mmCIF file of C-alpha atoms in Angstrom:
data_model
loop_
_atom_site.group_PDB
_atom_site.id
_atom_site.type_symbol
_atom_site.label_atom_id
_atom_site.label_comp_id
_atom_site.label_asym_id
_atom_site.label_seq_id
_atom_site.Cartn_x
_atom_site.Cartn_y
_atom_site.Cartn_z
ATOM 1 C CA MET A 1 0.128 -0.041 -0.105
ATOM 2 C CA LYS A 2 2.767 2.293 0.965
ATOM 3 C CA SER A 3 4.590 1.742 -2.367
ATOM 4 C CA VAL A 4 1.338 2.733 -4.278
ATOM 5 C CA VAL A 5 1.093 5.776 -2.413
ATOM 6 C CA LEU A 6 4.692 6.656 -2.975
ATOM 7 C CA LEU A 7 4.212 5.877 -6.776
ATOM 8 C CA PHE A 8 1.036 8.028 -6.796
ATOM 9 C CA LEU A 9 2.809 10.952 -5.160
ATOM 10 C CA THR A 10 5.853 10.671 -7.352
ATOM 11 C CA LEU A 11 3.656 10.756 -10.442
ATOM 12 C CA PHE A 12 1.599 13.716 -9.108
ATOM 13 C CA SER A 13 4.907 15.483 -8.429
ATOM 14 C CA PHE A 14 6.233 14.842 -11.848
ATOM 15 C CA THR A 15 3.039 16.032 -13.498
ATOM 16 C CA LEU A 16 2.913 19.267 -11.621
ATOM 17 C CA HIS A 17 6.704 19.889 -12.168
ATOM 18 C CA ALA A 18 5.815 19.283 -16.017
ATOM 19 C CA GLN A 19 2.963 21.711 -15.739
ATOM 20 C CA ASN A 20 5.011 24.447 -14.134
ATOM 21 C CA SER A 21 7.716 24.146 -16.672
ATOM 22 C CA ALA A 22 5.405 24.502 -19.422
ATOM 23 C CA ASN A 23 3.738 27.508 -17.993
ATOM 24 C CA GLU A 24 7.297 29.072 -17.336
ATOM 25 C CA LYS A 25 8.047 28.645 -21.050
ATOM 26 C CA THR A 26 4.864 30.243 -22.178
ATOM 27 C CA PHE A 27 4.243 32.891 -19.536
ATOM 28 C CA LEU A 28 6.523 36.036 -19.317
ATOM 29 C CA LYS A 29 5.569 38.185 -16.233
ATOM 30 C CA ASP A 30 6.315 41.997 -15.664
ATOM 31 C CA ILE A 31 8.200 43.212 -18.956
ATOM 32 C CA PRO A 32 8.555 47.018 -18.687
ATOM 33 C CA TYR A 33 7.191 48.651 -21.958
ATOM 34 C CA LYS A 34 7.299 52.301 -21.020
ATOM 35 C CA ILE A 35 9.242 54.190 -18.188
ATOM 36 C CA ILE A 36 7.757 57.791 -17.543
ATOM 37 C CA GLU A 37 9.331 59.890 -14.969
ATOM 38 C CA ASN A 38 9.327 57.407 -12.069
ATOM 39 C CA ASP A 39 6.648 55.113 -13.091
ATOM 40 C CA THR A 40 7.277 51.780 -15.095
ATOM 41 C CA VAL A 41 4.540 50.447 -17.083
ATOM 42 C CA LYS A 42 4.547 46.623 -17.484
ATOM 43 C CA LEU A 43 2.768 43.790 -19.428
ATOM 44 C CA ASP A 44 2.582 40.006 -19.222
ATOM 45 C CA ILE A 45 2.953 37.848 -22.383
ATOM 46 C CA HIS A 46 1.123 34.540 -22.750
ATOM 47 C CA LEU A 47 2.751 32.728 -25.580
ATOM 48 C CA PRO A 48 1.226 30.173 -27.599
ATOM 49 C CA LYS A 49 0.915 26.681 -26.158
ATOM 50 C CA GLN A 50 1.066 25.317 -29.767
ATOM 51 C CA ASN A 51 3.196 26.606 -32.688
ATOM 52 C CA ILE A 52 0.313 26.762 -35.500
ATOM 53 C CA TYR A 53 1.442 29.889 -37.189
ATOM 54 C CA GLU A 54 4.809 30.781 -38.505
ATOM 55 C CA LYS A 55 4.599 34.065 -36.451
ATOM 56 C CA SER A 56 2.027 34.200 -33.782
ATOM 57 C CA PRO A 57 -1.156 36.670 -33.924
ATOM 58 C CA VAL A 58 -1.378 38.838 -31.063
ATOM 59 C CA VAL A 59 -4.389 39.649 -28.866
ATOM 60 C CA VAL A 60 -3.890 42.632 -26.514
ATOM 61 C CA PHE A 61 -5.733 42.360 -23.378
ATOM 62 C CA ILE A 62 -6.654 45.771 -21.529
ATOM 63 C CA HIS A 63 -8.073 45.293 -18.131
ATOM 64 C CA GLY A 64 -11.157 46.956 -16.523
ATOM 65 C CA GLY A 65 -11.640 48.622 -13.125
ATOM 66 C CA ALA A 66 -13.298 51.894 -13.668
ATOM 67 C CA TRP A 67 -10.015 53.620 -15.041
ATOM 68 C CA ALA A 68 -8.966 53.953 -11.351
ATOM 69 C CA GLN A 69 -8.177 50.445 -10.233
ATOM 70 C CA GLY A 70 -7.398 46.823 -11.610
ATOM 71 C CA ASP A 71 -4.411 44.961 -12.915
ATOM 72 C CA LYS A 72 -3.260 42.966 -16.120
ATOM 73 C CA GLU A 73 -3.702 39.567 -14.423
ATOM 74 C CA ILE A 74 -6.185 37.407 -16.211
ATOM 75 C CA LYS A 75 -7.844 35.676 -13.523
ATOM 76 C CA TYR A 76 -11.684 35.636 -13.985
ATOM 77 C CA HIS A 77 -13.298 32.518 -15.113
ATOM 78 C CA TYR A 78 -14.510 33.668 -18.731
ATOM 79 C CA THR A 79 -11.518 35.748 -19.379
ATOM 80 C CA GLU A 80 -9.138 32.906 -18.346
ATOM 81 C CA GLY A 81 -11.177 30.672 -20.680
ATOM 82 C CA ILE A 82 -10.755 33.069 -23.503
ATOM 83 C CA LYS A 83 -6.983 33.446 -23.069
ATOM 84 C CA ASP A 84 -6.407 29.616 -22.894
ATOM 85 C CA THR A 85 -8.422 29.012 -25.947
ATOM 86 C CA LEU A 86 -6.316 31.618 -27.726
ATOM 87 C CA GLN A 87 -3.048 30.284 -26.464
ATOM 88 C CA GLU A 88 -3.918 26.471 -27.242
ATOM 89 C CA ASN A 89 -4.611 27.734 -31.016
ATOM 90 C CA GLY A 90 -1.427 29.435 -31.723
ATOM 91 C CA TYR A 91 -2.183 33.046 -30.584
ATOM 92 C CA THR A 92 -0.126 35.097 -28.046
ATOM 93 C CA VAL A 93 -2.009 37.118 -25.329
ATOM 94 C CA VAL A 94 -0.207 40.241 -24.333
ATOM 95 C CA ALA A 95 -2.022 41.675 -21.161
ATOM 96 C CA ILE A 96 -0.992 45.238 -20.321
ATOM 97 C CA ASN A 97 -1.044 47.600 -17.448
ATOM 98 C CA TYR A 98 -1.796 51.321 -17.925
ATOM 99 C CA ARG A 99 -1.384 54.088 -15.510
ATOM 100 C CA LEU A 100 -4.446 54.697 -13.369
ATOM 101 C CA VAL A 101 -6.320 57.754 -13.402
ATOM 102 C CA SER A 102 -5.321 60.147 -10.551
ATOM 103 C CA LYS A 103 -4.509 63.699 -9.873
ATOM 104 C CA THR A 104 -1.509 63.457 -12.164
ATOM 105 C CA VAL A 105 -2.923 61.061 -14.713
ATOM 106 C CA ASP A 106 -5.863 61.660 -16.812
ATOM 107 C CA ILE A 107 -7.697 59.696 -19.543
ATOM 108 C CA GLU A 108 -5.557 61.087 -22.403
ATOM 109 C CA GLU A 109 -2.415 59.637 -20.726
ATOM 110 C CA GLN A 110 -4.009 56.074 -20.078
ATOM 111 C CA LEU A 111 -4.899 56.026 -23.883
ATOM 112 C CA ASN A 112 -1.258 56.923 -24.772
ATOM 113 C CA ASP A 113 -0.078 54.156 -22.516
ATOM 114 C CA CYS A 114 -2.337 51.599 -24.530
ATOM 115 C CA LYS A 115 -1.194 52.710 -27.804
ATOM 116 C CA ASP A 116 2.594 52.667 -26.687
ATOM 117 C CA ALA A 117 2.077 49.121 -25.747
ATOM 118 C CA VAL A 118 0.896 48.275 -29.295
ATOM 119 C CA ARG A 119 3.821 50.132 -30.504
ATOM 120 C CA TRP A 120 6.205 48.114 -28.089
ATOM 121 C CA ILE A 121 4.631 44.864 -29.363
ATOM 122 C CA ALA A 122 5.465 45.972 -32.999
ATOM 123 C CA ASP A 123 8.917 47.180 -32.128
ATOM 124 C CA ASN A 124 9.810 43.722 -30.408
ATOM 125 C CA ALA A 125 8.045 41.422 -32.721
ATOM 126 C CA LYS A 126 11.125 39.746 -34.093
ATOM 127 C CA LYS A 127 12.184 39.004 -30.438
ATOM 128 C CA TYR A 128 8.887 37.340 -29.668
ATOM 129 C CA ASN A 129 7.967 36.046 -32.945
ATOM 130 C CA PHE A 130 4.714 38.323 -33.068
ATOM 131 C CA ASP A 131 2.801 38.696 -36.290
ATOM 132 C CA THR A 132 2.370 42.442 -36.554
ATOM 133 C CA GLU A 133 -0.010 41.966 -39.621
ATOM 134 C CA ASN A 134 -2.511 40.266 -36.943
ATOM 135 C CA ILE A 135 -3.083 42.297 -33.767
ATOM 136 C CA GLY A 136 -6.398 42.616 -32.105
ATOM 137 C CA LEU A 137 -7.582 44.324 -28.947
ATOM 138 C CA TRP A 138 -9.636 42.870 -26.195
ATOM 139 C CA GLY A 139 -11.043 44.710 -23.133
ATOM 140 C CA GLU A 140 -13.442 44.415 -20.405
ATOM 141 C CA SER A 141 -15.386 47.419 -18.947
ATOM 142 C CA ALA A 142 -12.918 50.410 -18.760
ATOM 143 C CA GLY A 143 -10.423 48.248 -20.823
ATOM 144 C CA ALA A 144 -13.039 47.657 -23.518
ATOM 145 C CA HIS A 145 -13.546 51.496 -23.640
ATOM 146 C CA LEU A 146 -9.818 51.999 -24.022
ATOM 147 C CA SER A 147 -9.561 49.363 -26.722
ATOM 148 C CA LEU A 148 -12.285 51.134 -28.817
ATOM 149 C CA MET A 149 -10.518 54.526 -28.376
ATOM 150 C CA VAL A 150 -7.207 53.074 -29.421
ATOM 151 C CA ALA A 151 -8.703 51.740 -32.573
ATOM 152 C CA CYS A 152 -10.765 54.697 -33.278
ATOM 153 C CA THR A 153 -8.034 57.424 -32.715
ATOM 154 C CA ALA A 154 -4.717 55.686 -33.536
ATOM 155 C CA ASN A 155 -2.748 56.819 -36.364
ATOM 156 C CA GLN A 156 -3.460 54.214 -39.034
ATOM 157 C CA SER A 157 -0.162 54.476 -40.976
ATOM 158 C CA LYS A 158 3.038 52.539 -41.073
ATOM 159 C CA GLU A 159 3.778 53.825 -37.547
ATOM 160 C CA PHE A 160 1.000 52.093 -36.005
ATOM 161 C CA PRO A 161 -0.083 48.664 -36.667
ATOM 162 C CA THR A 162 -3.468 48.048 -38.182
ATOM 163 C CA ILE A 163 -5.914 46.671 -35.569
ATOM 164 C CA ARG A 164 -7.783 43.630 -37.149
ATOM 165 C CA PHE A 165 -10.580 43.371 -34.680
ATOM 166 C CA ILE A 166 -11.920 44.560 -31.170
ATOM 167 C CA LEU A 167 -13.288 42.171 -28.580
ATOM 168 C CA ASP A 168 -15.543 44.561 -26.563
ATOM 169 C CA ASN A 169 -16.861 43.059 -23.327
ATOM 170 C CA PHE A 170 -19.241 45.381 -21.675
ATOM 171 C CA GLY A 171 -17.467 48.548 -22.549
ATOM 172 C CA PRO A 172 -18.717 52.122 -22.001
ATOM 173 C CA THR A 173 -19.201 53.929 -25.278
ATOM 174 C CA ASP A 174 -20.864 57.303 -24.171
ATOM 175 C CA LEU A 175 -18.807 58.377 -21.047
ATOM 176 C CA ASN A 176 -21.466 61.280 -20.478
ATOM 177 C CA LYS A 177 -24.137 58.735 -20.082
ATOM 178 C CA VAL A 178 -22.052 56.366 -17.917
ATOM 179 C CA LEU A 179 -20.724 59.166 -15.572
ATOM 180 C CA LYS A 180 -24.118 60.865 -15.441
ATOM 181 C CA THR A 181 -22.552 64.240 -16.132
ATOM 182 C CA ASN A 182 -25.760 65.735 -17.137
ATOM 183 C CA ALA A 183 -28.260 63.942 -15.078
ATOM 184 C CA SER A 184 -31.278 65.293 -13.463
ATOM 185 C CA TRP A 185 -31.489 65.637 -9.672
ATOM 186 C CA PHE A 186 -33.897 62.698 -9.549
ATOM 187 C CA THR A 187 -31.575 60.403 -11.731
ATOM 188 C CA LYS A 188 -28.641 61.243 -9.316
ATOM 189 C CA LYS A 189 -30.599 60.479 -6.305
ATOM 190 C CA THR A 190 -31.929 57.111 -7.702
ATOM 191 C CA TYR A 191 -28.234 56.301 -8.858
ATOM 192 C CA LYS A 192 -27.078 57.070 -5.256
ATOM 193 C CA LEU A 193 -29.763 54.920 -3.718
ATOM 194 C CA LEU A 194 -28.993 51.936 -6.096
ATOM 195 C CA LEU A 195 -25.303 52.158 -6.403
ATOM 196 C CA PRO A 196 -23.931 54.140 -3.579
ATOM 197 C CA LYS A 197 -20.258 53.089 -3.923
ATOM 198 C CA LEU A 198 -20.174 54.015 -7.537
ATOM 199 C CA TYR A 199 -22.028 57.356 -6.716
ATOM 200 C CA ASP A 200 -19.431 58.168 -4.062
ATOM 201 C CA ILE A 201 -16.578 57.929 -6.627
ATOM 202 C CA ARG A 202 -18.308 59.371 -9.596
ATOM 203 C CA GLU A 203 -17.301 62.927 -8.946
ATOM 204 C CA LYS A 204 -13.789 62.095 -8.052
ATOM 205 C CA LEU A 205 -13.609 59.825 -11.305
ATOM 206 C CA ILE A 206 -14.855 62.764 -13.451
ATOM 207 C CA VAL A 207 -12.268 65.233 -12.048
ATOM 208 C CA ALA A 208 -9.540 62.580 -12.723
ATOM 209 C CA MET A 209 -10.531 61.808 -15.985
ATOM 210 C CA THR A 210 -11.404 65.022 -17.510
ATOM 211 C CA SER A 211 -9.343 67.365 -15.032
ATOM 212 C CA PHE A 212 -12.708 69.417 -14.469
ATOM 213 C CA ASP A 213 -14.891 69.586 -11.376
ATOM 214 C CA ILE A 214 -18.410 68.749 -12.540
ATOM 215 C CA ASN A 215 -19.787 71.142 -10.018
ATOM 216 C CA THR A 216 -17.853 74.105 -11.095
ATOM 217 C CA HIS A 217 -16.802 73.558 -14.726
ATOM 218 C CA LYS A 218 -19.739 71.369 -15.982
ATOM 219 C CA GLU A 219 -19.521 72.225 -19.630
ATOM 220 C CA GLU A 220 -15.867 71.682 -19.762
ATOM 221 C CA ALA A 221 -16.243 68.183 -18.105
ATOM 222 C CA ILE A 222 -19.101 67.250 -20.529
ATOM 223 C CA ALA A 223 -16.825 68.437 -23.550
ATOM 224 C CA VAL A 224 -13.846 66.193 -22.542
ATOM 225 C CA ALA A 225 -16.024 63.165 -21.722
ATOM 226 C CA ARG A 226 -17.509 63.345 -25.201
ATOM 227 C CA GLN A 227 -14.074 63.723 -26.652
ATOM 228 C CA TYR A 228 -13.189 60.258 -25.267
ATOM 229 C CA SER A 229 -16.459 58.622 -26.018
ATOM 230 C CA PRO A 230 -15.924 55.992 -28.854
ATOM 231 C CA ILE A 231 -19.497 56.630 -29.984
ATOM 232 C CA GLU A 232 -18.468 60.128 -31.134
ATOM 233 C CA HIS A 233 -15.561 58.883 -33.278
ATOM 234 C CA LEU A 234 -17.136 56.148 -35.335
ATOM 235 C CA GLN A 235 -17.623 58.431 -38.536
ATOM 236 C CA THR A 236 -14.071 59.019 -38.935
ATOM 237 C CA ALA A 237 -12.648 55.789 -37.322
ATOM 238 C CA PRO A 238 -11.326 52.661 -39.317
ATOM 239 C CA LYS A 239 -14.018 50.164 -40.019
ATOM 240 C CA THR A 240 -12.713 47.631 -37.478
ATOM 241 C CA PRO A 241 -14.814 44.552 -36.854
ATOM 242 C CA ILE A 242 -16.040 44.561 -33.373
ATOM 243 C CA LEU A 243 -17.563 41.573 -31.235
ATOM 244 C CA ILE A 244 -19.546 43.062 -28.294
ATOM 245 C CA LEU A 245 -20.457 40.816 -25.188
ATOM 246 C CA HIS A 246 -22.757 42.438 -22.784
ATOM 247 C CA GLY A 247 -25.081 41.340 -19.953
ATOM 248 C CA ASN A 248 -28.708 42.598 -20.014
ATOM 249 C CA ARG A 249 -28.567 42.739 -16.145
ATOM 250 C CA ASP A 250 -25.505 44.987 -15.991
ATOM 251 C CA PHE A 251 -26.106 47.955 -13.763
ATOM 252 C CA ILE A 252 -22.475 49.401 -13.821
ATOM 253 C CA VAL A 253 -22.267 49.778 -17.637
ATOM 254 C CA PRO A 254 -25.899 49.594 -18.943
ATOM 255 C CA PHE A 255 -26.645 47.005 -21.861
ATOM 256 C CA LYS A 256 -28.094 49.996 -23.864
ATOM 257 C CA GLN A 257 -24.534 51.604 -24.212
ATOM 258 C CA SER A 258 -23.718 48.355 -26.428
ATOM 259 C CA LYS A 259 -27.037 48.461 -28.319
ATOM 260 C CA LYS A 260 -26.401 52.027 -29.099
ATOM 261 C CA LEU A 261 -22.829 51.084 -30.542
ATOM 262 C CA HIS A 262 -24.394 48.178 -32.435
ATOM 263 C CA ARG A 263 -27.039 50.339 -34.160
ATOM 264 C CA ALA A 264 -24.474 53.046 -35.003
ATOM 265 C CA LEU A 265 -21.956 50.541 -36.460
ATOM 266 C CA ASN A 266 -24.852 48.966 -38.560
ATOM 267 C CA LYS A 267 -25.434 52.341 -40.062
ATOM 268 C CA LEU A 268 -22.006 52.720 -40.854
ATOM 269 C CA SER A 269 -21.697 49.231 -42.386
ATOM 270 C CA VAL A 270 -19.080 48.243 -39.726
ATOM 271 C CA THR A 271 -18.613 44.509 -39.222
ATOM 272 C CA ASN A 272 -20.031 43.750 -35.911
ATOM 273 C CA LYS A 273 -21.868 41.266 -33.721
ATOM 274 C CA LEU A 274 -23.686 41.934 -30.444
ATOM 275 C CA ILE A 275 -24.304 39.097 -28.117
ATOM 276 C CA LYS A 276 -26.811 39.847 -25.318
ATOM 277 C CA VAL A 277 -26.139 37.690 -22.169
ATOM 278 C CA LYS A 278 -29.272 37.062 -20.543
ATOM 279 C CA LYS A 279 -29.315 37.887 -17.051
ATOM 280 C CA GLY A 280 -25.595 38.610 -17.398
ATOM 281 C CA ASN A 281 -24.270 41.153 -14.740
ATOM 282 C CA HIS A 282 -21.126 43.164 -15.040
ATOM 283 C CA GLY A 283 -18.388 40.660 -15.484
ATOM 284 C CA PHE A 284 -20.637 37.626 -16.083
ATOM 285 C CA THR A 285 -19.952 36.524 -12.561
ATOM 286 C CA LYS A 286 -23.591 35.015 -12.295
ATOM 287 C CA THR A 287 -23.420 33.502 -15.720
ATOM 288 C CA ASP A 288 -23.532 29.606 -15.869
ATOM 289 C CA LYS A 289 -20.772 27.635 -17.277
ATOM 290 C CA LYS A 290 -22.619 26.532 -20.345
ATOM 291 C CA GLU A 291 -23.183 30.189 -21.376
ATOM 292 C CA ILE A 292 -19.596 31.101 -20.591
ATOM 293 C CA HIS A 293 -18.401 28.199 -22.762
ATOM 294 C CA HIS A 294 -20.628 29.614 -25.664
ATOM 295 C CA LEU A 295 -19.176 33.111 -25.199
ATOM 296 C CA ILE A 296 -15.405 31.648 -25.447
ATOM 297 C CA LYS A 297 -16.513 29.791 -28.440
ATOM 298 C CA GLU A 298 -18.172 32.803 -30.136
ATOM 299 C CA THR A 299 -15.189 34.944 -29.341
ATOM 300 C CA PHE A 300 -12.584 32.575 -30.835
ATOM 301 C CA VAL A 301 -14.646 32.079 -33.978
ATOM 302 C CA PHE A 302 -14.846 35.973 -34.378
ATOM 303 C CA VAL A 303 -11.012 36.048 -33.738
ATOM 304 C CA GLN A 304 -10.437 33.442 -36.284
ATOM 305 C CA GLN A 305 -12.708 35.210 -38.976
ATOM 306 C CA HIS A 306 -10.664 38.187 -38.884
ATOM 307 C CA TYR A 307 -7.137 36.553 -38.956
ATOM 308 C CA HIS A 308 -5.416 38.294 -42.092
ATOM 309 C CA LYS A 309 -3.845 35.830 -44.320
ATOM 310 C CA LYS A 310 -0.947 37.029 -46.312
#
């Protein structure tokens, strides 16, 4: 009996060691891509687990957290499932940090960080075997907003890679609506009652993102929020294909934000698909495994459809 137990433990230890070794080969953590003043901005590289392509297509993951918190670690059930599926099918996932909004960092600097991360990927393509002809953006919540803004406003010349697709997971598209910059007294009262924590950070977030106090410089704050709303840039933006996943029980970023984007994209004949996650909350934390599996499959199919063959 003891020998059986020892054999089992030996096999388990060997398997665990093999898994850890494999993870070490495919996971490169905390690589600096930008140094500004005393701040080093980093990214993680999740390399392919199978070498299917001569050069690996890249999906850039931009995390959420209301622009003021969060981290590049991919740790939630559905995001981890998407990442694993991409890696298993020859894709590299590059998860980036960006400076969080504060008294010294506004939304323009966050956007610049995200663009600089994409430029870093292009500049280091040879070292990591990246395919710069196949770069897509993937974001959740605030990260989805930044993904949309990168694609809408990036210089689409030789200096900046073409973005092949965007994976938009419940991203804000109209900041004035999300931040309720022009809300009535009744709306603000209701908002405070239903979402007190969000209401408490609302004014601080508006100041941090726009550099204007909504109480003393309302028009200026509204103008900046409009400037950084993806919905305002669609007319002049490249027609980048977009997959939108959004729950109809999302009380942080309302589902109608994505419906509005979907309608606007259709009017402009931009390839897009909106998947409504029934009873889905913000982050899909209450969505069952079967539906999560469906979302992962739909995401991968969309990514494959927009792989650019040379």
